[in-house]
Amino acid sequence: MSVHNKPPISIYLSILILIYVLFLNPLRAEDKRQEIRFGNNGVFRILQVADMHYDYGKSTECLDVLPYQKKSCSDFNTTEFVRRMIRVHKPNLVVFTGDNIFGFDTIDPVRSMNMAFEAVTEAGIPWAAVLGNHDQESSLSREGIMTHIVKLPHTLSRINPDGLGYEIDGFGNYNLEVKGALHSPLANKSVLNLYFLDSGDYSTVASIPGYGWIKPSQQLWFQQTSDRLQQEYMSEPEAQKSPAPGIAFFHIPLPEFKLFDASNMTGVRQEPISSPSINSGFFTTMVESGDVKAAFVGHDHINDFCGKLNGIYLCYGGGTGYHAYGKAGWSRRARVIDVSLEITMNGNWGSVKTIKTRKHLDDPPRLSSIEPIVLWSRHYAGRRRKVVP
Ligand SMILES: *[C@@H]1O[C@H](CO)[C@@H](O)[C@H](O)[C@H]1NC(C)=O
Ligand SMILES: *[C@@H]1O[C@H](CO)[C@@H](O)[C@H](O)[C@H]1NC(C)=O
Ligand SMILES: *[C@@H]1O[C@H](CO)[C@@H](O)[C@H](O)[C@H]1NC(C)=O
């Protein structure tokens, strides 16, 4: 026996490199994680989780619960609620709309984030997050927080788009394309466009008090992305002749949320609308673009209403987290958004037909479903000819 008969070390190295390139290459992983599509049941289900305000886990106290609930309650109740929602309702995507951690309290934001997102990272389902105004309040900046989020397992979150040719404000502006059902004619087209925006934290303009807002650079990116996706979709002969619908997610409510009262909202308004003190025009930009049918925000934990203005539903998620302020006796909640496809004349899954939403309460052992509404349904406007005098 002689060591000389063993293959040279370089062969082992080559095999290792081959394995890395074929199976572990991060670039390959990146391509793979882009793909989200409608299931064989023709439904794409999104779970919105708003304002977890995660801190340390077991030792974190719950705010605004009934006195008898105080002792046995911690951040783990937030995790358990999200876990149960995932187990029972099997979302295709979970969206966290900011204030995911409570930076003001935590001294280890990485640990807080790892715990906060554990329900999705362990379930292995795709998820996306945007930032609120509290995520960066400890040792990590907004960029630092987002940089950690995009490295977590199974996330589709992005820091910002590449190659724009201009600087975009904030961290966590990106879009996701939800493709049609597999083997259907729209299998390679985005039939549902999801937009994620960083609504900032606080104003940095001395003469303007209050919260941050969606800046012109972000609106330009949104407009360009929406235009491109509409063109790509409409170029497909099998697609409907009106844009694929879009949904936007960000943290801070737009000033337009203030235009609703009990007569035209579904859900409740139990605290003032904490929007920025100026209007940067993002609502108008969405109306003009024509594809966004609903926008979902967090920020005000005990408002959970939806209201419709100029063809767009504006919706709160309603607070999910137990370490966030809330209202004792008023259950923590999370929102489900169900998007359904139509069946074409050839019996294939086609374009999006309806977008519906409802909320689920954390009222163990139940997850009571409340206030279902239809946010949008396709009206086949293209089939009816307009008579022009
Ligand atoms: C929090 O979780 C514990 C343990 O599962 C449970 O006993 C308690 O009722 C929960 N508290 C609330 C407010 O849901
Ligand atoms: C979608 O793309 C895949 C892979 O490139 C291809 O096999 C399939 O035929 C395409 N489907 C449609 C409907 O274009
Ligand atoms: C809701 O109804 C009130 C009247 O009760 C009206 O003033 C307001 O403009 C309505 N809001 C919207 C968005 O339609």
Short mmCIF file of C-alpha atoms in Angstrom, two decimals, residues 10-387:
data_model
loop_
_atom_site.label_atom_id
_atom_site.label_comp_id
_atom_site.label_asym_id
_atom_site.label_seq_id
_atom_site.Cartn_x
_atom_site.Cartn_y
_atom_site.Cartn_z
CA SER A 10 -6.85 18.44 -6.95
CA ILE A 11 -9.48 15.87 -7.99
CA TYR A 12 -11.19 16.17 -4.61
CA LEU A 13 -11.03 19.93 -4.95
CA SER A 14 -12.56 19.84 -8.42
CA ILE A 15 -15.42 17.67 -7.15
CA LEU A 16 -16.02 20.06 -4.28
CA ILE A 17 -16.08 23.03 -6.63
CA LEU A 18 -18.49 21.21 -8.95
CA ILE A 19 -20.81 20.44 -6.03
CA TYR A 20 -20.65 24.08 -4.95
CA VAL A 21 -21.45 25.38 -8.45
CA LEU A 22 -24.25 22.88 -9.07
CA PHE A 23 -25.99 22.87 -5.72
CA LEU A 24 -24.80 25.61 -3.39
CA ASN A 25 -23.92 28.52 -5.65
CA PRO A 26 -25.53 31.61 -4.13
CA LEU A 27 -26.24 33.08 -7.58
CA ARG A 28 -28.26 30.01 -8.43
CA ALA A 29 -30.14 30.28 -5.13
CA GLU A 30 -30.95 33.89 -6.01
CA ASP A 31 -32.56 32.87 -9.31
CA LYS A 32 -34.56 30.18 -7.62
CA ARG A 33 -35.99 32.37 -4.89
CA GLN A 34 -37.49 34.76 -7.43
CA GLU A 35 -40.15 32.33 -8.48
CA ILE A 36 -43.55 32.66 -6.89
CA ARG A 37 -46.69 31.61 -8.71
CA PHE A 38 -50.34 30.70 -8.34
CA GLY A 39 -51.01 27.19 -7.11
CA ASN A 40 -52.91 24.44 -8.89
CA ASN A 41 -56.02 25.59 -7.02
CA GLY A 42 -55.84 28.96 -8.83
CA VAL A 43 -55.28 30.89 -5.58
CA PHE A 44 -52.38 32.94 -4.25
CA ARG A 45 -52.78 33.60 -0.53
CA ILE A 46 -50.88 36.32 1.32
CA LEU A 47 -50.69 36.67 5.09
CA GLN A 48 -50.01 40.22 6.31
CA VAL A 49 -48.31 40.47 9.70
CA ALA A 50 -48.21 44.05 11.01
CA ASP A 51 -46.21 45.50 13.89
CA MET A 52 -44.78 42.50 15.74
CA HIS A 53 -42.55 44.86 17.79
CA TYR A 54 -40.41 41.85 18.67
CA ASP A 55 -37.94 42.14 21.52
CA TYR A 56 -36.31 39.27 23.51
CA GLY A 57 -38.74 36.39 23.32
CA LYS A 58 -39.82 34.67 26.52
CA SER A 59 -38.76 37.48 28.88
CA THR A 60 -40.58 40.22 26.93
CA GLU A 61 -43.74 41.55 28.50
CA CYS A 62 -47.00 41.93 26.62
CA LEU A 63 -48.55 45.38 26.46
CA ASP A 64 -52.25 46.06 26.78
CA VAL A 65 -53.54 42.60 27.61
CA LEU A 66 -56.10 41.89 30.35
CA PRO A 67 -54.60 41.63 33.87
CA TYR A 68 -55.12 37.85 34.06
CA GLN A 69 -53.32 37.40 30.70
CA LYS A 70 -50.22 39.35 31.72
CA LYS A 71 -48.29 36.61 33.53
CA SER A 72 -48.30 33.94 30.81
CA CYS A 73 -47.79 36.31 27.88
CA SER A 74 -44.60 37.19 25.95
CA ASP A 75 -43.18 37.68 22.44
CA PHE A 76 -43.64 33.91 22.07
CA ASN A 77 -47.40 34.50 21.83
CA THR A 78 -46.71 36.57 18.69
CA THR A 79 -44.61 33.74 17.22
CA GLU A 80 -47.22 31.14 18.14
CA PHE A 81 -50.01 33.19 16.52
CA VAL A 82 -48.07 33.56 13.25
CA ARG A 83 -47.20 29.84 13.39
CA ARG A 84 -50.84 28.86 13.79
CA MET A 85 -51.89 31.14 10.93
CA ILE A 86 -49.29 29.49 8.69
CA ARG A 87 -50.25 25.97 9.77
CA VAL A 88 -54.00 26.47 9.39
CA HIS A 89 -54.25 28.87 6.44
CA LYS A 90 -51.15 27.86 4.44
CA PRO A 91 -50.25 31.20 2.85
CA ASN A 92 -48.13 31.26 -0.32
CA LEU A 93 -46.37 34.40 0.95
CA VAL A 94 -46.10 36.16 4.31
CA VAL A 95 -45.63 39.95 4.25
CA PHE A 96 -44.34 41.81 7.31
CA THR A 97 -45.34 45.47 7.03
CA GLY A 98 -42.78 47.00 9.39
CA ASP A 99 -42.02 47.57 13.07
CA ASN A 100 -41.02 43.94 12.94
CA ILE A 101 -38.77 44.52 15.93
CA PHE A 102 -39.00 47.19 18.60
CA GLY A 103 -35.58 48.79 18.21
CA PHE A 104 -36.26 51.15 21.08
CA ASP A 105 -36.15 48.25 23.59
CA THR A 106 -33.74 45.71 22.17
CA ILE A 107 -29.97 45.82 22.52
CA ASP A 108 -29.46 42.90 20.12
CA PRO A 109 -31.44 43.68 16.95
CA VAL A 110 -30.04 40.68 15.06
CA ARG A 111 -31.26 38.28 17.74
CA SER A 112 -34.63 40.05 17.84
CA MET A 113 -34.99 39.77 14.05
CA ASN A 114 -33.97 36.12 14.00
CA MET A 115 -36.65 35.38 16.58
CA ALA A 116 -39.26 37.65 15.00
CA PHE A 117 -39.04 35.89 11.62
CA GLU A 118 -38.66 32.39 13.06
CA ALA A 119 -42.22 31.33 12.24
CA VAL A 120 -41.52 31.82 8.50
CA THR A 121 -37.87 30.78 8.38
CA GLU A 122 -38.71 27.44 10.05
CA ALA A 123 -41.84 26.90 7.91
CA GLY A 124 -39.74 27.36 4.76
CA ILE A 125 -42.30 29.50 2.95
CA PRO A 126 -41.49 32.65 0.96
CA TRP A 127 -41.75 35.92 2.86
CA ALA A 128 -41.11 39.60 2.34
CA ALA A 129 -40.61 42.48 4.76
CA VAL A 130 -40.54 46.26 4.75
CA LEU A 131 -39.34 48.55 7.53
CA GLY A 132 -41.39 50.58 9.97
CA ASN A 133 -40.27 53.56 12.00
CA HIS A 134 -39.07 51.51 15.01
CA ASP A 135 -36.91 48.79 13.40
CA GLN A 136 -33.72 50.89 13.36
CA GLU A 137 -33.96 52.35 16.85
CA SER A 138 -31.16 50.23 18.37
CA SER A 139 -27.58 49.68 17.16
CA LEU A 140 -28.36 48.96 13.48
CA SER A 141 -29.31 51.59 10.88
CA ARG A 142 -32.19 51.04 8.45
CA GLU A 143 -29.66 49.85 5.90
CA GLY A 144 -28.13 47.50 8.49
CA ILE A 145 -31.54 46.07 9.41
CA MET A 146 -32.50 45.46 5.77
CA THR A 147 -29.07 43.97 5.03
CA HIS A 148 -29.69 41.37 7.73
CA ILE A 149 -33.26 40.64 6.60
CA VAL A 150 -32.24 39.84 3.00
CA LYS A 151 -29.81 37.20 4.30
CA LEU A 152 -32.41 35.24 6.28
CA PRO A 153 -33.71 31.91 4.91
CA HIS A 154 -36.56 31.87 2.38
CA THR A 155 -36.96 35.64 2.17
CA LEU A 156 -37.73 37.41 -1.11
CA SER A 157 -36.97 40.80 0.46
CA ARG A 158 -34.51 43.07 -1.31
CA ILE A 159 -32.62 46.12 -0.13
CA ASN A 160 -33.24 48.17 -3.30
CA PRO A 161 -33.41 47.59 -7.07
CA ASP A 162 -30.13 47.40 -8.99
CA GLY A 163 -29.10 49.47 -11.99
CA LEU A 164 -31.74 52.20 -11.74
CA GLY A 165 -29.41 54.95 -12.87
CA TYR A 166 -30.56 57.18 -10.01
CA GLU A 167 -30.45 57.08 -6.22
CA ILE A 168 -33.58 55.74 -4.58
CA ASP A 169 -34.53 56.87 -1.08
CA GLY A 170 -34.88 54.38 1.76
CA PHE A 171 -34.10 50.68 2.16
CA GLY A 172 -36.48 47.93 1.12
CA ASN A 173 -38.01 49.17 -2.16
CA TYR A 174 -38.63 46.20 -4.46
CA ASN A 175 -41.31 44.35 -6.38
CA LEU A 176 -42.32 40.72 -6.75
CA GLU A 177 -43.97 39.17 -9.77
CA VAL A 178 -46.49 36.42 -9.10
CA LYS A 179 -46.62 34.22 -12.20
CA GLY A 180 -49.71 32.44 -13.50
CA ALA A 181 -50.40 28.79 -12.65
CA LEU A 182 -47.87 26.23 -13.86
CA HIS A 183 -48.59 24.83 -17.37
CA SER A 184 -51.15 27.57 -18.03
CA PRO A 185 -50.67 30.06 -20.91
CA LEU A 186 -49.74 32.77 -18.36
CA ALA A 187 -47.21 30.56 -16.56
CA ASN A 188 -44.35 32.91 -17.44
CA LYS A 189 -46.14 36.25 -17.00
CA SER A 190 -46.65 38.26 -13.85
CA VAL A 191 -50.42 38.16 -13.35
CA LEU A 192 -50.19 39.84 -9.93
CA ASN A 193 -47.67 42.59 -9.16
CA LEU A 194 -46.56 43.17 -5.60
CA TYR A 195 -44.84 46.44 -4.67
CA PHE A 196 -42.93 46.98 -1.43
CA LEU A 197 -41.88 50.47 -0.36
CA ASP A 198 -39.97 52.02 2.50
CA SER A 199 -42.23 54.72 3.94
CA GLY A 200 -39.36 55.96 6.13
CA ASP A 201 -39.36 56.83 9.80
CA TYR A 202 -39.38 60.53 10.68
CA SER A 203 -39.18 63.71 8.66
CA THR A 204 -35.64 65.02 8.19
CA VAL A 205 -36.90 68.37 6.90
CA ALA A 206 -36.76 70.89 9.74
CA SER A 207 -39.93 72.75 8.72
CA ILE A 208 -42.01 69.56 8.39
CA PRO A 209 -42.84 67.78 11.64
CA GLY A 210 -43.81 64.12 12.10
CA TYR A 211 -43.41 60.89 10.20
CA GLY A 212 -41.56 60.14 6.97
CA TRP A 213 -43.13 59.74 3.53
CA ILE A 214 -42.68 58.00 0.18
CA LYS A 215 -40.25 60.19 -1.78
CA PRO A 216 -40.33 61.20 -5.48
CA SER A 217 -37.40 58.82 -6.29
CA GLN A 218 -39.43 55.87 -4.96
CA GLN A 219 -42.53 56.98 -6.85
CA LEU A 220 -40.52 57.21 -10.07
CA TRP A 221 -39.23 53.66 -9.57
CA PHE A 222 -42.78 52.47 -8.83
CA GLN A 223 -44.14 54.18 -11.97
CA GLN A 224 -41.42 52.73 -14.21
CA THR A 225 -41.86 49.25 -12.77
CA SER A 226 -45.64 49.36 -13.09
CA ASP A 227 -45.39 50.58 -16.74
CA ARG A 228 -42.92 47.83 -17.64
CA LEU A 229 -45.00 45.08 -16.03
CA GLN A 230 -48.19 46.33 -17.70
CA GLN A 231 -46.52 46.26 -21.11
CA GLU A 232 -45.11 42.77 -20.56
CA TYR A 233 -48.48 41.44 -19.47
CA MET A 234 -50.57 43.10 -22.17
CA SER A 235 -48.23 41.79 -24.88
CA GLU A 236 -49.43 38.27 -24.07
CA PRO A 237 -52.36 37.30 -26.34
CA GLU A 238 -53.96 35.17 -23.61
CA ALA A 239 -53.91 38.02 -21.06
CA GLN A 240 -56.90 40.22 -20.32
CA LYS A 241 -56.84 43.57 -22.08
CA SER A 242 -56.57 45.53 -18.86
CA PRO A 243 -53.50 45.56 -16.59
CA ALA A 244 -52.69 42.74 -14.21
CA PRO A 245 -53.72 43.95 -10.75
CA GLY A 246 -51.15 45.17 -8.24
CA ILE A 247 -50.95 45.33 -4.46
CA ALA A 248 -48.70 47.70 -2.48
CA PHE A 249 -47.26 47.16 1.01
CA PHE A 250 -45.61 49.76 3.23
CA HIS A 251 -45.70 50.81 6.89
CA ILE A 252 -47.01 54.34 7.40
CA PRO A 253 -50.59 55.11 6.29
CA LEU A 254 -51.04 57.71 3.54
CA PRO A 255 -52.93 60.92 4.45
CA GLU A 256 -55.87 59.58 2.36
CA PHE A 257 -56.61 57.07 5.14
CA LYS A 258 -58.11 60.07 6.98
CA LEU A 259 -60.89 60.44 4.42
CA PHE A 260 -62.96 57.53 5.71
CA ASP A 261 -65.53 57.43 8.47
CA ALA A 262 -67.75 54.68 9.88
CA SER A 263 -70.12 55.02 6.90
CA ASN A 264 -67.52 53.98 4.32
CA MET A 265 -65.06 51.71 6.11
CA THR A 266 -65.03 48.02 7.00
CA GLY A 267 -63.32 47.48 10.34
CA VAL A 268 -62.60 50.01 13.06
CA ARG A 269 -60.77 53.25 13.64
CA GLN A 270 -59.90 53.51 17.34
CA GLU A 271 -56.99 55.94 17.19
CA PRO A 272 -55.92 58.88 15.00
CA ILE A 273 -54.38 58.14 11.58
CA SER A 274 -50.62 58.65 12.07
CA SER A 275 -49.75 59.61 8.51
CA PRO A 276 -47.04 62.14 7.57
CA SER A 277 -48.02 65.78 8.06
CA ILE A 278 -47.60 66.48 4.33
CA ASN A 279 -48.90 64.55 1.31
CA SER A 280 -46.11 63.41 -1.03
CA GLY A 281 -48.60 62.24 -3.65
CA PHE A 282 -48.08 58.50 -3.67
CA PHE A 283 -51.83 57.84 -3.64
CA THR A 284 -52.24 59.92 -6.82
CA THR A 285 -49.27 58.13 -8.38
CA MET A 286 -50.94 54.77 -7.69
CA VAL A 287 -54.27 55.94 -9.14
CA GLU A 288 -52.54 57.20 -12.28
CA SER A 289 -50.58 53.99 -12.78
CA GLY A 290 -53.85 52.12 -12.88
CA ASP A 291 -52.76 48.67 -11.71
CA VAL A 292 -52.73 48.93 -7.92
CA LYS A 293 -56.08 47.81 -6.47
CA ALA A 294 -55.16 47.79 -2.77
CA ALA A 295 -52.49 49.08 -0.40
CA PHE A 296 -51.81 47.50 3.01
CA VAL A 297 -50.11 49.27 5.90
CA GLY A 298 -49.50 48.88 9.63
CA HIS A 299 -48.31 51.54 12.11
CA ASP A 300 -51.63 52.24 13.89
CA HIS A 301 -52.16 49.01 15.82
CA ILE A 302 -55.76 49.47 16.85
CA ASN A 303 -57.04 50.63 13.47
CA ASP A 304 -57.87 47.67 11.23
CA PHE A 305 -60.20 49.11 8.60
CA CYS A 306 -60.33 49.07 4.81
CA GLY A 307 -61.90 51.83 2.72
CA LYS A 308 -62.10 52.47 -1.01
CA LEU A 309 -61.10 55.68 -2.77
CA ASN A 310 -60.71 56.22 -6.54
CA GLY A 311 -60.74 52.48 -7.22
CA ILE A 312 -58.07 51.65 -4.63
CA TYR A 313 -58.72 50.00 -1.29
CA LEU A 314 -56.61 51.36 1.55
CA CYS A 315 -56.29 48.80 4.36
CA TYR A 316 -54.72 48.49 7.77
CA GLY A 317 -53.42 45.10 8.89
CA GLY A 318 -54.37 45.57 12.55
CA GLY A 319 -51.65 44.94 15.16
CA THR A 320 -50.26 41.39 15.38
CA GLY A 321 -47.57 41.77 18.05
CA TYR A 322 -48.03 41.40 21.80
CA HIS A 323 -45.11 43.69 22.69
CA ALA A 324 -46.75 46.44 20.62
CA TYR A 325 -49.34 48.71 22.20
CA GLY A 326 -52.86 47.45 21.61
CA LYS A 327 -56.15 47.40 23.39
CA ALA A 328 -56.76 44.99 26.28
CA GLY A 329 -59.60 42.63 25.41
CA TRP A 330 -59.35 43.45 21.67
CA SER A 331 -57.61 40.46 20.07
CA ARG A 332 -54.33 40.73 18.19
CA ARG A 333 -54.99 40.04 14.52
CA ALA A 334 -53.53 39.34 11.09
CA ARG A 335 -54.90 39.87 7.60
CA VAL A 336 -55.29 37.29 4.85
CA ILE A 337 -55.46 38.38 1.20
CA ASP A 338 -56.77 35.79 -1.26
CA VAL A 339 -56.16 36.39 -4.97
CA SER A 340 -58.01 34.03 -7.35
CA LEU A 341 -57.60 33.29 -11.04
CA GLU A 342 -60.35 32.97 -13.62
CA ILE A 343 -60.79 29.90 -15.80
CA THR A 344 -60.39 30.65 -19.50
CA MET A 345 -62.67 29.33 -22.27
CA ASN A 346 -60.09 26.60 -22.95
CA GLY A 347 -60.32 25.43 -19.35
CA ASN A 348 -56.91 26.80 -18.29
CA TRP A 349 -56.12 29.04 -15.37
CA GLY A 350 -56.00 32.60 -16.73
CA SER A 351 -55.67 36.12 -15.33
CA VAL A 352 -56.64 37.32 -11.86
CA LYS A 353 -60.39 37.43 -11.31
CA THR A 354 -60.81 38.58 -7.70
CA ILE A 355 -58.90 39.94 -4.71
CA LYS A 356 -60.52 39.35 -1.32
CA THR A 357 -59.45 39.97 2.26
CA ARG A 358 -60.47 39.08 5.79
CA LYS A 359 -58.88 39.24 9.24
CA HIS A 360 -58.16 36.47 11.73
CA LEU A 361 -58.15 37.01 15.48
CA ASP A 362 -55.73 35.37 17.89
CA ASP A 363 -58.47 33.90 20.10
CA PRO A 364 -57.18 30.38 20.88
CA PRO A 365 -58.23 27.71 20.25
CA ARG A 366 -59.92 29.52 17.34
CA LEU A 367 -58.59 31.91 14.73
CA SER A 368 -61.93 33.62 14.18
CA SER A 369 -62.35 35.06 10.73
CA ILE A 370 -63.99 38.51 10.54
CA GLU A 371 -65.10 41.13 8.03
CA PRO A 372 -64.47 39.46 4.66
CA ILE A 373 -64.60 41.89 1.73
CA VAL A 374 -64.07 41.75 -2.02
CA LEU A 375 -61.41 44.35 -2.81
CA TRP A 376 -61.48 43.98 -6.56
CA SER A 377 -63.03 41.87 -9.29
CA ARG A 378 -62.46 41.97 -13.02
CA HIS A 379 -65.28 43.66 -14.85
CA TYR A 380 -64.57 42.60 -18.42
CA ALA A 381 -64.71 46.23 -19.47
CA GLY A 382 -62.97 45.25 -22.71
CA ARG A 383 -65.91 43.21 -23.95
CA ARG A 384 -68.45 45.98 -23.85
CA ARG A 385 -68.00 48.51 -26.62
CA LYS A 386 -68.20 52.14 -25.60
CA VAL A 387 -70.54 54.18 -27.80
#
